[in-house]
Amino acid sequence: MIVAMDERLIRIRIMDLGCVAEGIGLERTLVRTPGVLGATVNPATETAYISYDGFRTSAERLRAAIVAAGFCVADPVVS
């Protein structure tokens, strides 16, 4: 069985990301989000890089997941 996938990469700037522990917690939250293939959060640059399946989720949903986790975000940049 062949499953179609629309792999995309998004970069989202996260405001007020305080420490490494918050970054790790946000990575875990993102990875558990349906459609997310992988996530890396860099607290030093306050940036999240998220690989996701565009058929299963969207940039808006990822942004909403970050806001729901308690962070403020800038507009995402989709690659």
mmCIF file of N, CA, C and O in Angstrom:
data_model
loop_
_atom_site.group_PDB
_atom_site.id
_atom_site.type_symbol
_atom_site.label_atom_id
_atom_site.label_comp_id
_atom_site.label_asym_id
_atom_site.label_seq_id
_atom_site.Cartn_x
_atom_site.Cartn_y
_atom_site.Cartn_z
ATOM 1 N N MET A 1 0.838 -1.181 0.000
ATOM 2 C CA MET A 1 0.000 0.000 0.000
ATOM 3 C C MET A 1 0.882 1.242 0.000
ATOM 4 O O MET A 1 1.788 1.381 0.818
ATOM 5 N N ILE A 2 0.612 2.149 -0.898
ATOM 6 C CA ILE A 2 1.364 3.391 -0.984
ATOM 7 C C ILE A 2 0.540 4.496 -0.334
ATOM 8 O O ILE A 2 -0.629 4.679 -0.636
ATOM 9 N N VAL A 3 1.175 5.213 0.564
ATOM 10 C CA VAL A 3 0.507 6.309 1.254
ATOM 11 C C VAL A 3 1.108 7.617 0.768
ATOM 12 O O VAL A 3 2.323 7.801 0.791
ATOM 13 N N ALA A 4 0.251 8.521 0.307
ATOM 14 C CA ALA A 4 0.719 9.815 -0.171
ATOM 15 C C ALA A 4 1.070 10.710 1.009
ATOM 16 O O ALA A 4 0.414 10.682 2.049
ATOM 17 N N MET A 5 2.128 11.489 0.821
ATOM 18 C CA MET A 5 2.550 12.408 1.868
ATOM 19 C C MET A 5 3.058 13.683 1.196
ATOM 20 O O MET A 5 3.673 13.638 0.145
ATOM 21 N N ASP A 6 2.761 14.786 1.827
ATOM 22 C CA ASP A 6 3.201 16.092 1.347
ATOM 23 C C ASP A 6 4.121 16.680 2.418
ATOM 24 O O ASP A 6 3.681 17.470 3.243
ATOM 25 N N GLU A 7 5.388 16.253 2.404
ATOM 26 C CA GLU A 7 6.313 16.694 3.457
ATOM 27 C C GLU A 7 6.709 18.156 3.262
ATOM 28 O O GLU A 7 7.119 18.558 2.179
ATOM 29 N N ARG A 8 6.556 18.911 4.339
ATOM 30 C CA ARG A 8 6.889 20.335 4.323
ATOM 31 C C ARG A 8 7.738 20.672 5.537
ATOM 32 O O ARG A 8 7.737 19.945 6.521
ATOM 33 N N LEU A 9 8.414 21.800 5.448
ATOM 34 C CA LEU A 9 9.227 22.288 6.564
ATOM 35 C C LEU A 9 8.780 23.702 6.880
ATOM 36 O O LEU A 9 8.571 24.512 5.978
ATOM 37 N N ILE A 10 8.638 23.975 8.154
ATOM 38 C CA ILE A 10 8.211 25.299 8.580
ATOM 39 C C ILE A 10 9.166 25.798 9.663
ATOM 40 O O ILE A 10 9.695 25.004 10.445
ATOM 41 N N ARG A 11 9.390 27.103 9.653
ATOM 42 C CA ARG A 11 10.208 27.738 10.693
ATOM 43 C C ARG A 11 9.310 28.750 11.395
ATOM 44 O O ARG A 11 8.707 29.602 10.745
ATOM 45 N N ILE A 12 9.199 28.609 12.711
ATOM 46 C CA ILE A 12 8.348 29.510 13.489
ATOM 47 C C ILE A 12 9.177 30.156 14.586
ATOM 48 O O ILE A 12 9.838 29.468 15.360
ATOM 49 N N ARG A 13 9.123 31.464 14.636
ATOM 50 C CA ARG A 13 9.815 32.214 15.694
ATOM 51 C C ARG A 13 8.931 32.213 16.935
ATOM 52 O O ARG A 13 7.751 32.544 16.866
ATOM 53 N N ILE A 14 9.496 31.829 18.076
ATOM 54 C CA ILE A 14 8.772 31.738 19.338
ATOM 55 C C ILE A 14 9.267 32.829 20.266
ATOM 56 O O ILE A 14 10.463 32.922 20.551
ATOM 57 N N MET A 15 8.361 33.641 20.734
ATOM 58 C CA MET A 15 8.731 34.751 21.612
ATOM 59 C C MET A 15 8.841 34.281 23.064
ATOM 60 O O MET A 15 8.059 33.460 23.513
ATOM 61 N N ASP A 16 9.814 34.804 23.761
ATOM 62 C CA ASP A 16 9.987 34.563 25.205
ATOM 63 C C ASP A 16 10.191 33.097 25.571
ATOM 64 O O ASP A 16 9.675 32.628 26.576
ATOM 65 N N LEU A 17 10.932 32.384 24.765
ATOM 66 C CA LEU A 17 11.288 31.009 25.094
ATOM 67 C C LEU A 17 12.426 31.087 26.103
ATOM 68 O O LEU A 17 13.540 31.483 25.768
ATOM 69 N N GLY A 18 12.132 30.774 27.359
ATOM 70 C CA GLY A 18 13.040 31.075 28.448
ATOM 71 C C GLY A 18 14.265 30.201 28.611
ATOM 72 O O GLY A 18 15.334 30.689 28.939
ATOM 73 N N CYS A 19 14.140 28.899 28.411
ATOM 74 C CA CYS A 19 15.272 28.024 28.729
ATOM 75 C C CYS A 19 15.223 26.756 27.886
ATOM 76 O O CYS A 19 14.267 26.505 27.158
ATOM 77 N N VAL A 20 16.254 25.959 28.034
ATOM 78 C CA VAL A 20 16.361 24.698 27.299
ATOM 79 C C VAL A 20 15.218 23.760 27.666
ATOM 80 O O VAL A 20 14.648 23.095 26.799
ATOM 81 N N ALA A 21 14.845 23.711 28.941
ATOM 82 C CA ALA A 21 13.772 22.819 29.376
ATOM 83 C C ALA A 21 12.450 23.158 28.675
ATOM 84 O O ALA A 21 11.704 22.254 28.281
ATOM 85 N N GLU A 22 12.171 24.447 28.510
ATOM 86 C CA GLU A 22 10.961 24.839 27.792
ATOM 87 C C GLU A 22 11.036 24.396 26.333
ATOM 88 O O GLU A 22 10.043 23.965 25.757
ATOM 89 N N GLY A 23 12.213 24.513 25.737
ATOM 90 C CA GLY A 23 12.395 24.067 24.354
ATOM 91 C C GLY A 23 12.166 22.580 24.199
ATOM 92 O O GLY A 23 11.498 22.137 23.262
ATOM 93 N N ILE A 24 12.676 21.798 25.129
ATOM 94 C CA ILE A 24 12.488 20.341 25.093
ATOM 95 C C ILE A 24 11.019 19.996 25.262
ATOM 96 O O ILE A 24 10.477 19.143 24.561
ATOM 97 N N GLY A 25 10.356 20.678 26.189
ATOM 98 C CA GLY A 25 8.929 20.436 26.398
ATOM 99 C C GLY A 25 8.109 20.770 25.159
ATOM 100 O O GLY A 25 7.193 20.033 24.791
ATOM 101 N N LEU A 26 8.455 21.865 24.502
ATOM 102 C CA LEU A 26 7.742 22.249 23.287
ATOM 103 C C LEU A 26 8.010 21.253 22.163
ATOM 104 O O LEU A 26 7.095 20.901 21.411
ATOM 105 N N GLU A 27 9.242 20.766 22.042
ATOM 106 C CA GLU A 27 9.549 19.733 21.039
ATOM 107 C C GLU A 27 8.663 18.510 21.261
ATOM 108 O O GLU A 27 8.097 17.965 20.309
ATOM 109 N N ARG A 28 8.544 18.074 22.501
ATOM 110 C CA ARG A 28 7.716 16.902 22.810
ATOM 111 C C ARG A 28 6.262 17.149 22.443
ATOM 112 O O ARG A 28 5.590 16.275 21.899
ATOM 113 N N THR A 29 5.772 18.335 22.743
ATOM 114 C CA THR A 29 4.393 18.687 22.392
ATOM 115 C C THR A 29 4.199 18.642 20.887
ATOM 116 O O THR A 29 3.217 18.086 20.383
ATOM 117 N N LEU A 30 5.129 19.219 20.155
ATOM 118 C CA LEU A 30 5.011 19.265 18.698
ATOM 119 C C LEU A 30 5.073 17.878 18.071
ATOM 120 O O LEU A 30 4.295 17.560 17.166
ATOM 121 N N VAL A 31 5.973 17.037 18.550
ATOM 122 C CA VAL A 31 6.123 15.696 17.981
ATOM 123 C C VAL A 31 4.854 14.869 18.186
ATOM 124 O O VAL A 31 4.526 14.015 17.366
ATOM 125 N N ARG A 32 4.119 15.152 19.258
ATOM 126 C CA ARG A 32 2.866 14.430 19.521
ATOM 127 C C ARG A 32 1.684 14.993 18.727
ATOM 128 O O ARG A 32 0.599 14.427 18.753
ATOM 129 N N THR A 33 1.889 16.092 18.037
ATOM 130 C CA THR A 33 0.829 16.700 17.239
ATOM 131 C C THR A 33 0.620 15.877 15.967
ATOM 132 O O THR A 33 1.587 15.586 15.260
ATOM 133 N N PRO A 34 -0.635 15.488 15.672
ATOM 134 C CA PRO A 34 -0.881 14.691 14.468
ATOM 135 C C PRO A 34 -0.356 15.391 13.201
ATOM 136 O O PRO A 34 -0.560 16.585 13.010
ATOM 137 N N GLY A 35 0.350 14.618 12.388
ATOM 138 C CA GLY A 35 0.898 15.130 11.143
ATOM 139 C C GLY A 35 2.330 15.618 11.233
ATOM 140 O O GLY A 35 2.972 15.830 10.215
ATOM 141 N N VAL A 36 2.852 15.781 12.448
ATOM 142 C CA VAL A 36 4.229 16.252 12.614
ATOM 143 C C VAL A 36 5.175 15.072 12.452
ATOM 144 O O VAL A 36 5.008 14.023 13.080
ATOM 145 N N LEU A 37 6.179 15.234 11.600
ATOM 146 C CA LEU A 37 7.175 14.192 11.349
ATOM 147 C C LEU A 37 8.399 14.361 12.238
ATOM 148 O O LEU A 37 9.064 13.390 12.570
ATOM 149 N N GLY A 38 8.696 15.592 12.617
ATOM 150 C CA GLY A 38 9.843 15.873 13.480
ATOM 151 C C GLY A 38 9.849 17.344 13.860
ATOM 152 O O GLY A 38 9.287 18.173 13.159
ATOM 153 N N ALA A 39 10.478 17.649 14.991
ATOM 154 C CA ALA A 39 10.542 19.041 15.443
ATOM 155 C C ALA A 39 11.828 19.265 16.222
ATOM 156 O O ALA A 39 12.263 18.405 16.981
ATOM 157 N N THR A 40 12.417 20.435 16.000
ATOM 158 C CA THR A 40 13.590 20.870 16.747
ATOM 159 C C THR A 40 13.343 22.304 17.193
ATOM 160 O O THR A 40 12.956 23.145 16.387
ATOM 161 N N VAL A 41 13.561 22.553 18.477
ATOM 162 C CA VAL A 41 13.385 23.893 19.018
ATOM 163 C C VAL A 41 14.734 24.383 19.520
ATOM 164 O O VAL A 41 15.396 23.694 20.297
ATOM 165 N N ASN A 42 15.145 25.564 19.078
ATOM 166 C CA ASN A 42 16.407 26.157 19.492
ATOM 167 C C ASN A 42 16.095 27.350 20.404
ATOM 168 O O ASN A 42 15.696 28.408 19.922
ATOM 169 N N PRO A 43 16.276 27.188 21.720
ATOM 170 C CA PRO A 43 15.973 28.278 22.645
ATOM 171 C C PRO A 43 16.865 29.508 22.439
ATOM 172 O O PRO A 43 16.428 30.633 22.665
ATOM 173 N N ALA A 44 18.085 29.318 21.991
ATOM 174 C CA ALA A 44 19.011 30.439 21.801
ATOM 175 C C ALA A 44 18.523 31.392 20.708
ATOM 176 O O ALA A 44 18.652 32.606 20.830
ATOM 177 N N THR A 45 17.944 30.827 19.645
ATOM 178 C CA THR A 45 17.448 31.662 18.544
ATOM 179 C C THR A 45 15.923 31.835 18.601
ATOM 180 O O THR A 45 15.358 32.497 17.735
ATOM 181 N N GLU A 46 15.312 31.209 19.605
ATOM 182 C CA GLU A 46 13.854 31.244 19.767
ATOM 183 C C GLU A 46 13.142 30.835 18.482
ATOM 184 O O GLU A 46 12.214 31.490 18.012
ATOM 185 N N THR A 47 13.585 29.702 17.925
ATOM 186 C CA THR A 47 13.057 29.226 16.657
ATOM 187 C C THR A 47 12.707 27.748 16.729
ATOM 188 O O THR A 47 13.465 26.957 17.296
ATOM 189 N N ALA A 48 11.556 27.403 16.144
ATOM 190 C CA ALA A 48 11.165 26.002 16.008
ATOM 191 C C ALA A 48 11.207 25.637 14.528
ATOM 192 O O ALA A 48 10.720 26.395 13.677
ATOM 193 N N TYR A 49 11.805 24.496 14.224
ATOM 194 C CA TYR A 49 11.830 23.947 12.876
ATOM 195 C C TYR A 49 10.986 22.683 12.919
ATOM 196 O O TYR A 49 11.280 21.765 13.691
ATOM 197 N N ILE A 50 9.944 22.646 12.104
ATOM 198 C CA ILE A 50 9.002 21.535 12.170
ATOM 199 C C ILE A 50 8.820 20.943 10.782
ATOM 200 O O ILE A 50 8.501 21.646 9.819
ATOM 201 N N SER A 51 9.012 19.639 10.689
ATOM 202 C CA SER A 51 8.751 18.889 9.467
ATOM 203 C C SER A 51 7.375 18.245 9.648
ATOM 204 O O SER A 51 7.114 17.618 10.673
ATOM 205 N N TYR A 52 6.503 18.424 8.647
ATOM 206 C CA TYR A 52 5.149 17.905 8.806
ATOM 207 C C TYR A 52 4.554 17.464 7.476
ATOM 208 O O TYR A 52 5.043 17.824 6.413
ATOM 209 N N ASP A 53 3.502 16.665 7.573
ATOM 210 C CA ASP A 53 2.774 16.186 6.410
ATOM 211 C C ASP A 53 1.649 17.179 6.122
ATOM 212 O O ASP A 53 0.714 17.316 6.915
ATOM 213 N N GLY A 54 1.743 17.873 5.009
ATOM 214 C CA GLY A 54 0.755 18.878 4.637
ATOM 215 C C GLY A 54 -0.633 18.318 4.374
ATOM 216 O O GLY A 54 -1.602 19.062 4.380
ATOM 217 N N PHE A 55 -0.746 16.995 4.177
ATOM 218 C CA PHE A 55 -2.060 16.374 4.011
ATOM 219 C C PHE A 55 -2.749 16.175 5.361
ATOM 220 O O PHE A 55 -3.966 16.063 5.424
ATOM 221 N N ARG A 56 -1.964 16.101 6.440
ATOM 222 C CA ARG A 56 -2.532 15.800 7.753
ATOM 223 C C ARG A 56 -2.643 17.004 8.677
ATOM 224 O O ARG A 56 -3.407 16.960 9.643
ATOM 225 N N THR A 57 -1.873 18.042 8.433
ATOM 226 C CA THR A 57 -1.935 19.229 9.276
ATOM 227 C C THR A 57 -1.540 20.448 8.453
ATOM 228 O O THR A 57 -1.207 20.328 7.284
ATOM 229 N N SER A 58 -1.567 21.610 9.084
ATOM 230 C CA SER A 58 -1.250 22.846 8.370
ATOM 231 C C SER A 58 -0.393 23.745 9.248
ATOM 232 O O SER A 58 -0.280 23.537 10.457
ATOM 233 N N ALA A 59 0.174 24.773 8.625
ATOM 234 C CA ALA A 59 0.981 25.742 9.370
ATOM 235 C C ALA A 59 0.144 26.420 10.447
ATOM 236 O O ALA A 59 0.615 26.663 11.554
ATOM 237 N N GLU A 60 -1.110 26.693 10.144
ATOM 238 C CA GLU A 60 -1.992 27.336 11.119
ATOM 239 C C GLU A 60 -2.236 26.443 12.330
ATOM 240 O O GLU A 60 -2.272 26.921 13.465
ATOM 241 N N ARG A 61 -2.401 25.157 12.100
ATOM 242 C CA ARG A 61 -2.609 24.221 13.215
ATOM 243 C C ARG A 61 -1.354 24.098 14.077
ATOM 244 O O ARG A 61 -1.438 23.983 15.292
ATOM 245 N N LEU A 62 -0.190 24.113 13.443
ATOM 246 C CA LEU A 62 1.057 24.037 14.208
ATOM 247 C C LEU A 62 1.238 25.295 15.054
ATOM 248 O O LEU A 62 1.623 25.222 16.215
ATOM 249 N N ARG A 63 0.941 26.425 14.461
ATOM 250 C CA ARG A 63 1.002 27.691 15.197
ATOM 251 C C ARG A 63 0.044 27.644 16.388
ATOM 252 O O ARG A 63 0.393 28.026 17.497
ATOM 253 N N ALA A 64 -1.162 27.139 16.169
ATOM 254 C CA ALA A 64 -2.152 27.029 17.242
ATOM 255 C C ALA A 64 -1.681 26.081 18.348
ATOM 256 O O ALA A 64 -1.930 26.336 19.534
ATOM 257 N N ALA A 65 -0.987 25.011 17.991
ATOM 258 C CA ALA A 65 -0.471 24.067 18.992
ATOM 259 C C ALA A 65 0.577 24.741 19.872
ATOM 260 O O ALA A 65 0.625 24.506 21.086
ATOM 261 N N ILE A 66 1.402 25.581 19.278
ATOM 262 C CA ILE A 66 2.431 26.295 20.044
ATOM 263 C C ILE A 66 1.779 27.303 20.984
ATOM 264 O O ILE A 66 2.152 27.416 22.154
ATOM 265 N N VAL A 67 0.782 28.016 20.479
ATOM 266 C CA VAL A 67 0.061 28.989 21.316
ATOM 267 C C VAL A 67 -0.654 28.257 22.458
ATOM 268 O O VAL A 67 -0.634 28.714 23.600
ATOM 269 N N ALA A 68 -1.258 27.108 22.163
ATOM 270 C CA ALA A 68 -1.937 26.322 23.193
ATOM 271 C C ALA A 68 -0.969 25.836 24.271
ATOM 272 O O ALA A 68 -1.359 25.636 25.422
ATOM 273 N N ALA A 69 0.296 25.669 23.896
ATOM 274 C CA ALA A 69 1.324 25.255 24.860
ATOM 275 C C ALA A 69 1.807 26.428 25.707
ATOM 276 O O ALA A 69 2.631 26.258 26.606
ATOM 277 N N GLY A 70 1.300 27.638 25.426
ATOM 278 C CA GLY A 70 1.609 28.783 26.256
ATOM 279 C C GLY A 70 2.645 29.743 25.721
ATOM 280 O O GLY A 70 3.153 30.585 26.468
ATOM 281 N N PHE A 71 2.950 29.673 24.449
ATOM 282 C CA PHE A 71 3.968 30.549 23.867
ATOM 283 C C PHE A 71 3.357 31.505 22.855
ATOM 284 O O PHE A 71 2.348 31.199 22.220
ATOM 285 N N CYS A 72 3.981 32.647 22.690
ATOM 286 C CA CYS A 72 3.610 33.613 21.649
ATOM 287 C C CYS A 72 4.478 33.322 20.440
ATOM 288 O O CYS A 72 5.664 33.017 20.576
ATOM 289 N N VAL A 73 3.892 33.434 19.253
ATOM 290 C CA VAL A 73 4.642 33.134 18.040
ATOM 291 C C VAL A 73 4.494 34.229 17.007
ATOM 292 O O VAL A 73 3.512 34.967 16.984
ATOM 293 N N ALA A 74 5.479 34.319 16.144
ATOM 294 C CA ALA A 74 5.432 35.209 14.985
ATOM 295 C C ALA A 74 4.817 34.421 13.834
ATOM 296 O O ALA A 74 4.574 33.215 13.951
ATOM 297 N N ASP A 75 4.600 35.064 12.723
ATOM 298 C CA ASP A 75 4.062 34.371 11.561
ATOM 299 C C ASP A 75 5.036 33.303 11.088
ATOM 300 O O ASP A 75 6.247 33.547 11.022
ATOM 301 N N PRO A 76 4.531 32.094 10.770
ATOM 302 C CA PRO A 76 5.424 31.025 10.322
ATOM 303 C C PRO A 76 5.966 31.279 8.929
ATOM 304 O O PRO A 76 5.348 31.971 8.124
ATOM 305 N N VAL A 77 7.125 30.683 8.660
ATOM 306 C CA VAL A 77 7.742 30.720 7.335
ATOM 307 C C VAL A 77 7.745 29.299 6.808
ATOM 308 O O VAL A 77 8.397 28.427 7.373
ATOM 309 N N VAL A 78 6.979 29.054 5.758
ATOM 310 C CA VAL A 78 6.864 27.710 5.185
ATOM 311 C C VAL A 78 7.863 27.563 4.065
ATOM 312 O O VAL A 78 7.994 28.434 3.214
ATOM 313 N N SER A 79 8.579 26.429 4.066
ATOM 314 C CA SER A 79 9.536 26.142 2.996
ATOM 315 C C SER A 79 8.950 25.130 2.040
ATOM 316 O O SER A 79 8.212 24.295 2.408
#
